[in-house]
The first five atom37 places (N, CA, C, CB, O) and aatype in JSON, in Angstrom:
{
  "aatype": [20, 20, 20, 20, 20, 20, 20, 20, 20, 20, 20, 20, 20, 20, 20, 20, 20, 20, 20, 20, 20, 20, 20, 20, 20, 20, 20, 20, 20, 20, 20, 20, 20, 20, 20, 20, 20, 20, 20, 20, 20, 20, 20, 20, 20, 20, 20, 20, 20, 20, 20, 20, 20, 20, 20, 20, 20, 20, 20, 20, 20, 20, 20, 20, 20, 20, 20, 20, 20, 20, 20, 20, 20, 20, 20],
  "atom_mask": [
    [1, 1, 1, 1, 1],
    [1, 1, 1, 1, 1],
    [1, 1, 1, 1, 1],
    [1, 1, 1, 1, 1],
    [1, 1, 1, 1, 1],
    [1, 1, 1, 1, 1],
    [1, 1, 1, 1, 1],
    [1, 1, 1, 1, 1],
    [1, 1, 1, 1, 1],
    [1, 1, 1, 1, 1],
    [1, 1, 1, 1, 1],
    [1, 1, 1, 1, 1],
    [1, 1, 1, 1, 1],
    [1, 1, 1, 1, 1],
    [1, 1, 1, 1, 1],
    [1, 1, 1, 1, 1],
    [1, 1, 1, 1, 1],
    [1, 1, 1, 1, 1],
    [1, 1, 1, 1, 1],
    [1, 1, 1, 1, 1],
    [1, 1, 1, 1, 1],
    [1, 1, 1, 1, 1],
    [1, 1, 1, 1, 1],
    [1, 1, 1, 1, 1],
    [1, 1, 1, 1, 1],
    [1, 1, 1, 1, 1],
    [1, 1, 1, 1, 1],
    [1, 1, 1, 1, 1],
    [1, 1, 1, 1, 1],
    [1, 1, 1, 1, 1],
    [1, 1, 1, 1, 1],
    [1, 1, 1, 1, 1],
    [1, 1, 1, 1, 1],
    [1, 1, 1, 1, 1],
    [1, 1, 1, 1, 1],
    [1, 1, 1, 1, 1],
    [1, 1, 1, 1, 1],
    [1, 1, 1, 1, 1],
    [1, 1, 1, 1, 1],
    [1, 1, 1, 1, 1],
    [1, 1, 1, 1, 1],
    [1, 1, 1, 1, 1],
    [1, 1, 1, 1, 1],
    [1, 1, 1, 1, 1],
    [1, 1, 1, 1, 1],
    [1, 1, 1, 1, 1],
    [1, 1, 1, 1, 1],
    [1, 1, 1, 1, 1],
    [1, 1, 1, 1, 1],
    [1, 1, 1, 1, 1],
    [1, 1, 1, 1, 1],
    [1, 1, 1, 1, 1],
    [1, 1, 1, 1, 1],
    [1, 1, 1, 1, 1],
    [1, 1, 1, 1, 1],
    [1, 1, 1, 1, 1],
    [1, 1, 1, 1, 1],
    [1, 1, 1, 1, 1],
    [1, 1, 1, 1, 1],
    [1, 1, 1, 1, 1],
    [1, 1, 1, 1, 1],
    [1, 1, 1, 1, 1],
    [1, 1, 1, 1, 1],
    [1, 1, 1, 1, 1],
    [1, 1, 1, 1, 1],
    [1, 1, 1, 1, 1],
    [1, 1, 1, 1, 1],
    [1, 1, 1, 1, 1],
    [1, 1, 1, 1, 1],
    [1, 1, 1, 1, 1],
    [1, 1, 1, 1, 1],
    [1, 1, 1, 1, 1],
    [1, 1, 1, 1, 1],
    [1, 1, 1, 1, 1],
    [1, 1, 1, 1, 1]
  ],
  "atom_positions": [
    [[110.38, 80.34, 145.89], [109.55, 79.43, 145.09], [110.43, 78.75, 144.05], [108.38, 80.19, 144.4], [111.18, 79.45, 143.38]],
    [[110.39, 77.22, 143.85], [111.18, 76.79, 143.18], [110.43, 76.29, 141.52], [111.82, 75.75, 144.12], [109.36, 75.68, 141.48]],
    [[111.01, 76.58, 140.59], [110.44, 76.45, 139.36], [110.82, 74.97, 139.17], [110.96, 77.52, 138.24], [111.89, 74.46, 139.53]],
    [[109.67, 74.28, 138.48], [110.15, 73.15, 137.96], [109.98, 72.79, 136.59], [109.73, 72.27, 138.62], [109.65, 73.63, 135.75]],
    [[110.18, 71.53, 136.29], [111.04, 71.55, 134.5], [109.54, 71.88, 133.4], [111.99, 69.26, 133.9], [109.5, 72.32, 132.25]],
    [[108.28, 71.39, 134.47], [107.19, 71.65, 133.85], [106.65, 73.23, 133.47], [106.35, 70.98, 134.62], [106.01, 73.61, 132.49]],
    [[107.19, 74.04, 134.72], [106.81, 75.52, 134.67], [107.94, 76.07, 133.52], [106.96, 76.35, 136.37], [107.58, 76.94, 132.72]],
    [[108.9, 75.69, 133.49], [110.04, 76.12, 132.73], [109.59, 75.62, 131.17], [111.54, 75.39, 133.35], [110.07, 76.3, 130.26]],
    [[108.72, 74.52, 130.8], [108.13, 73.88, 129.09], [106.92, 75.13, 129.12], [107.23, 71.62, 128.99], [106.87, 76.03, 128.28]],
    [[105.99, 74.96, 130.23], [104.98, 76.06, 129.55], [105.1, 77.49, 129.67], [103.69, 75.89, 130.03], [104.23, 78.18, 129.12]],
    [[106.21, 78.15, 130.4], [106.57, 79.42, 130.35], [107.17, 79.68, 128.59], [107.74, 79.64, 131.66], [106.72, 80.55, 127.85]],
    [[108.16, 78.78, 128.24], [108.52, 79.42, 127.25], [107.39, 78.73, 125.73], [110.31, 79.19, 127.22], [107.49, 79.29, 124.64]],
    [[106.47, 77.63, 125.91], [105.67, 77.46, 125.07], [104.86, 78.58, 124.71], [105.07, 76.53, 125.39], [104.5, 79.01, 123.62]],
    [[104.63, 79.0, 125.98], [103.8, 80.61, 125.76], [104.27, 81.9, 125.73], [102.94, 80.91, 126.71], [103.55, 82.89, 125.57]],
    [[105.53, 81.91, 125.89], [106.2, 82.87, 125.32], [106.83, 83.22, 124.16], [106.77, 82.98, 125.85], [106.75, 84.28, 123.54]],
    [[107.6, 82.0, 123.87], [108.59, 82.37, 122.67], [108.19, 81.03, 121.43], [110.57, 82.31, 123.33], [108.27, 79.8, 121.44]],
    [[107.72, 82.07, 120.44], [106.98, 81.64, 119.29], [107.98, 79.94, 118.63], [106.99, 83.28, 118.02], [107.68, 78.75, 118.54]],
    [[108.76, 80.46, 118.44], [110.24, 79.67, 117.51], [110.01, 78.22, 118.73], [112.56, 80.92, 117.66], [109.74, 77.06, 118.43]],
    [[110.19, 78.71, 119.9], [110.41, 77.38, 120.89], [108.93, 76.24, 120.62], [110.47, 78.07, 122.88], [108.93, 75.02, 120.44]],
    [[107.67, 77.3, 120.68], [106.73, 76.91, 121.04], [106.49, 75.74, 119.51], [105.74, 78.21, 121.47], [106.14, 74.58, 119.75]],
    [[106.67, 76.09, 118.34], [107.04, 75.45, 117.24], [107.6, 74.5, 117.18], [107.54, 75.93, 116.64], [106.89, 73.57, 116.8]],
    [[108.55, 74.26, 117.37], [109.55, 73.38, 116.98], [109.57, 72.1, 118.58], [111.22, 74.5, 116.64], [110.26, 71.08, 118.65]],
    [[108.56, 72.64, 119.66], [108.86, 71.61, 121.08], [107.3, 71.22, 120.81], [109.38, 72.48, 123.04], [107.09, 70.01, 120.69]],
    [[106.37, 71.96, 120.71], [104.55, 71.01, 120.78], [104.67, 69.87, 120.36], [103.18, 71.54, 119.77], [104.69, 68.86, 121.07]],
    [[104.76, 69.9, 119.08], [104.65, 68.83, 118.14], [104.92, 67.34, 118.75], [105.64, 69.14, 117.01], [104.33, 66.32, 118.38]],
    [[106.13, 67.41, 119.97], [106.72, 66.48, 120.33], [106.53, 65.85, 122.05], [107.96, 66.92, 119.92], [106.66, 64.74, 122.56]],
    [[106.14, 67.25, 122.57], [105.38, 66.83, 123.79], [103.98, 66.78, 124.22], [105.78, 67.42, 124.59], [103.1, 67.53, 123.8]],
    [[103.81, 65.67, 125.24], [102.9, 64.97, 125.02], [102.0, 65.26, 126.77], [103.55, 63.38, 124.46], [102.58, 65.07, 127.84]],
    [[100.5, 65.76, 126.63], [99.87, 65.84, 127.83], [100.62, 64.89, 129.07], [98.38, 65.41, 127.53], [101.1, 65.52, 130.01]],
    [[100.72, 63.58, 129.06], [101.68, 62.79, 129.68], [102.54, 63.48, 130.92], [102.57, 62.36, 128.58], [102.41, 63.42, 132.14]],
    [[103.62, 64.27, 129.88], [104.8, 64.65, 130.73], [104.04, 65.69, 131.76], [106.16, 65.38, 129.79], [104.95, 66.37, 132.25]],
    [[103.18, 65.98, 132.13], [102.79, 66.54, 133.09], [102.13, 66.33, 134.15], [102.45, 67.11, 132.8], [102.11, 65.1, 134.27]],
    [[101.59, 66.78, 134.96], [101.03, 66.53, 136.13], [100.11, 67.71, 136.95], [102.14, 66.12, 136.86], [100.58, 68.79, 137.3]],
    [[98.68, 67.29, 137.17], [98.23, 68.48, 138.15], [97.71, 69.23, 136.85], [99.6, 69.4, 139.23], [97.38, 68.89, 135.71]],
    [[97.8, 70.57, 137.67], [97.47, 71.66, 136.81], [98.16, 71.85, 135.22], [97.81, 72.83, 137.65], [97.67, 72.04, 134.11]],
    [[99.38, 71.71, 135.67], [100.39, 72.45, 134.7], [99.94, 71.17, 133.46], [102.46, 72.58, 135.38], [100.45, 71.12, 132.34]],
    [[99.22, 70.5, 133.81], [98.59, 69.28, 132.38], [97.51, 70.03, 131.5], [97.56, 67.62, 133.09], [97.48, 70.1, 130.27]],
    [[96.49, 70.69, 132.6], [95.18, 70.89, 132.22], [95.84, 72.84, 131.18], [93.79, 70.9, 134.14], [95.31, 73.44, 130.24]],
    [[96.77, 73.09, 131.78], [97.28, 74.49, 130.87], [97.96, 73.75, 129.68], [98.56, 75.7, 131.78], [97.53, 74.03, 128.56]],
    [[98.92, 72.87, 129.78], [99.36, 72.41, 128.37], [98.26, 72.24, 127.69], [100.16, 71.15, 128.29], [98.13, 73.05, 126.76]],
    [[97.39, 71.48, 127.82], [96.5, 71.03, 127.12], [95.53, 72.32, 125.99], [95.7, 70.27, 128.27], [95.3, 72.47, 124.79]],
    [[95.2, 73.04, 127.38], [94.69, 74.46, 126.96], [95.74, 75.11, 125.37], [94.99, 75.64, 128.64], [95.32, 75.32, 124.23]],
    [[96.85, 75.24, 125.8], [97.74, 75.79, 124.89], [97.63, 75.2, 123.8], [98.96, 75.8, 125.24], [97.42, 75.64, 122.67]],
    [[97.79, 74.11, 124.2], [97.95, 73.28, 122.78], [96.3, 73.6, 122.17], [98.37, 71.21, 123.07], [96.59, 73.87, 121.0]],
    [[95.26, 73.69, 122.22], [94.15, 73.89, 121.75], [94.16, 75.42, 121.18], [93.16, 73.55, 122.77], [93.91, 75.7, 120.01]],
    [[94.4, 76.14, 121.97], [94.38, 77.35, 121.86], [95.66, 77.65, 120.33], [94.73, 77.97, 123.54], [95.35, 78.48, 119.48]],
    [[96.68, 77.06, 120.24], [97.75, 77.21, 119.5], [97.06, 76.18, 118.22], [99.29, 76.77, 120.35], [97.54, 76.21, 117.09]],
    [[96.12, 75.46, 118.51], [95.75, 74.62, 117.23], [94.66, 75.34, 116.4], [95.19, 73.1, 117.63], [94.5, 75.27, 115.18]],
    [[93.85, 76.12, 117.4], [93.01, 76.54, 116.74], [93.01, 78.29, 116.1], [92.01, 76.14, 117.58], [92.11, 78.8, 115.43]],
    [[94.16, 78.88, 116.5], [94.61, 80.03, 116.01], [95.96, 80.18, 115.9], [94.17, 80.96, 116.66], [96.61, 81.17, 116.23]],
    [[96.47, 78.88, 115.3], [98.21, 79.45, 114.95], [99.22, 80.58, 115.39], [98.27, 79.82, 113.7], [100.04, 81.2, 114.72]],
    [[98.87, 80.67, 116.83], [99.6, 81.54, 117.02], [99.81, 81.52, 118.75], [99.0, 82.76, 116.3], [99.11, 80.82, 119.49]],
    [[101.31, 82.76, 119.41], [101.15, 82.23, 120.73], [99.91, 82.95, 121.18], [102.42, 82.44, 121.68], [99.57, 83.88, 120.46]],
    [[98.85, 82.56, 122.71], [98.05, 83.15, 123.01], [99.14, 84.58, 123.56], [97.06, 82.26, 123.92], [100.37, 84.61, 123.66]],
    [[98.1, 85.67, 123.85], [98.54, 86.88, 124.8], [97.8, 86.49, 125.97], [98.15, 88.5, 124.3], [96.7, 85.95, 126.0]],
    [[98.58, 86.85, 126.98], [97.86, 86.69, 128.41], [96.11, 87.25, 128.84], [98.91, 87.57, 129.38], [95.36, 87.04, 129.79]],
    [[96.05, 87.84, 127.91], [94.41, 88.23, 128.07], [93.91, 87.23, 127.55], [93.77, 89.54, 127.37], [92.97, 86.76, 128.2]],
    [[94.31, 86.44, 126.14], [93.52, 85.74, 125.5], [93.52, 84.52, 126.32], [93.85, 85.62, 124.13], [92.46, 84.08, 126.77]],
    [[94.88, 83.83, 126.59], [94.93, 82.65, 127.25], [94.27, 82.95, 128.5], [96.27, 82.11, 127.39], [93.58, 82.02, 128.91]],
    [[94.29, 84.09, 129.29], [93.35, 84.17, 130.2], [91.44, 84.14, 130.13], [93.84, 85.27, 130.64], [90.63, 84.18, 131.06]],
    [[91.24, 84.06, 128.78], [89.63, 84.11, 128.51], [89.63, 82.76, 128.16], [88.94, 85.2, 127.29], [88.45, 82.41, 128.18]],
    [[90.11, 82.12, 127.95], [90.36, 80.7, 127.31], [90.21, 79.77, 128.72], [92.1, 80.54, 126.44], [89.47, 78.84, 129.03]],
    [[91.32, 80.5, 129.45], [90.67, 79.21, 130.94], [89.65, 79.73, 131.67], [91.85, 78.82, 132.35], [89.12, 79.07, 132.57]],
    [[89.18, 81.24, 131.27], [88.01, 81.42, 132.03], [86.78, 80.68, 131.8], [87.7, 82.62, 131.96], [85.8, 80.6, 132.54]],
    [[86.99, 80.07, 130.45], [85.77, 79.4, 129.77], [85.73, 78.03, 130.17], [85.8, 79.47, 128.2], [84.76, 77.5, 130.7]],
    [[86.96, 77.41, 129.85], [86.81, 75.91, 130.38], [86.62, 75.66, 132.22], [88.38, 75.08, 129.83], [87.24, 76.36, 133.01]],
    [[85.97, 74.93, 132.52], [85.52, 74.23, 133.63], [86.34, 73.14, 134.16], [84.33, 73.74, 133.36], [85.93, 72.45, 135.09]],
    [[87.44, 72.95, 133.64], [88.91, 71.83, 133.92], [89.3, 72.9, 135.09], [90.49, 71.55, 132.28], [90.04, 72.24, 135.81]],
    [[89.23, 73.66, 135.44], [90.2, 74.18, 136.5], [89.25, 74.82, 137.92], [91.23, 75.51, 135.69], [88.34, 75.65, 137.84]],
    [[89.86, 74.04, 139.44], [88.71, 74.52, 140.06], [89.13, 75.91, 140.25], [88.28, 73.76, 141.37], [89.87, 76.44, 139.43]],
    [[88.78, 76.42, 141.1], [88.85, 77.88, 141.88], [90.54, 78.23, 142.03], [88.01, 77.75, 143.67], [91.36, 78.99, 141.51]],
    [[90.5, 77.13, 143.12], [92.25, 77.09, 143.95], [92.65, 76.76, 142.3], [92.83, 75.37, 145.66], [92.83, 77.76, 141.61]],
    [[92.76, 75.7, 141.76], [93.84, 75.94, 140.56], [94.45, 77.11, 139.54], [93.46, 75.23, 139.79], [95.57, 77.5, 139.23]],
    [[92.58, 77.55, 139.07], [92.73, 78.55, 138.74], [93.65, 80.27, 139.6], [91.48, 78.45, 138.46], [94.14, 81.32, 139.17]],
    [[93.51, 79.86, 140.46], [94.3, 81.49, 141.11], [95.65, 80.86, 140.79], [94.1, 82.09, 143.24], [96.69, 81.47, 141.0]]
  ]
}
């Protein structure tokens, strides 16, 4: 499976606090495509409205709620 430059922005947006800081601010729904748009987007909401990175449970209750993602995307 080949990673691309998009999986490589939201892996470490949601991982590493310092990155996720200092790169949001500056990227823009735009640079994405598909799914990996409708998760930036998420993040960025999720990171606006609790200052902080999500944990995989949380960001996982977060897209369980929104209706942006069908079935197949979601898995």
């Amino acid at each position: 499976m080949q990673t691309n430059l998009e999986q490589v922005i939201l892996r470490n947006l949601l991982t590493d606090e310092n990155y996720m800081r200092k790169v949001l601010p500056f990227v823009k729904p735009d640079y994405f495509e598909g799914v990996y748009r409708i998760l930036f987007k998420e993040a960025g909401i999720f990171v606006g409205k609790y200052n902080k990175l999500p944990t995989i449970e949380s960001f996982k209750i977060e897209l369980d709620q929104t209706e942006k993602l069908s079935g197949e995307q979601y898995t």
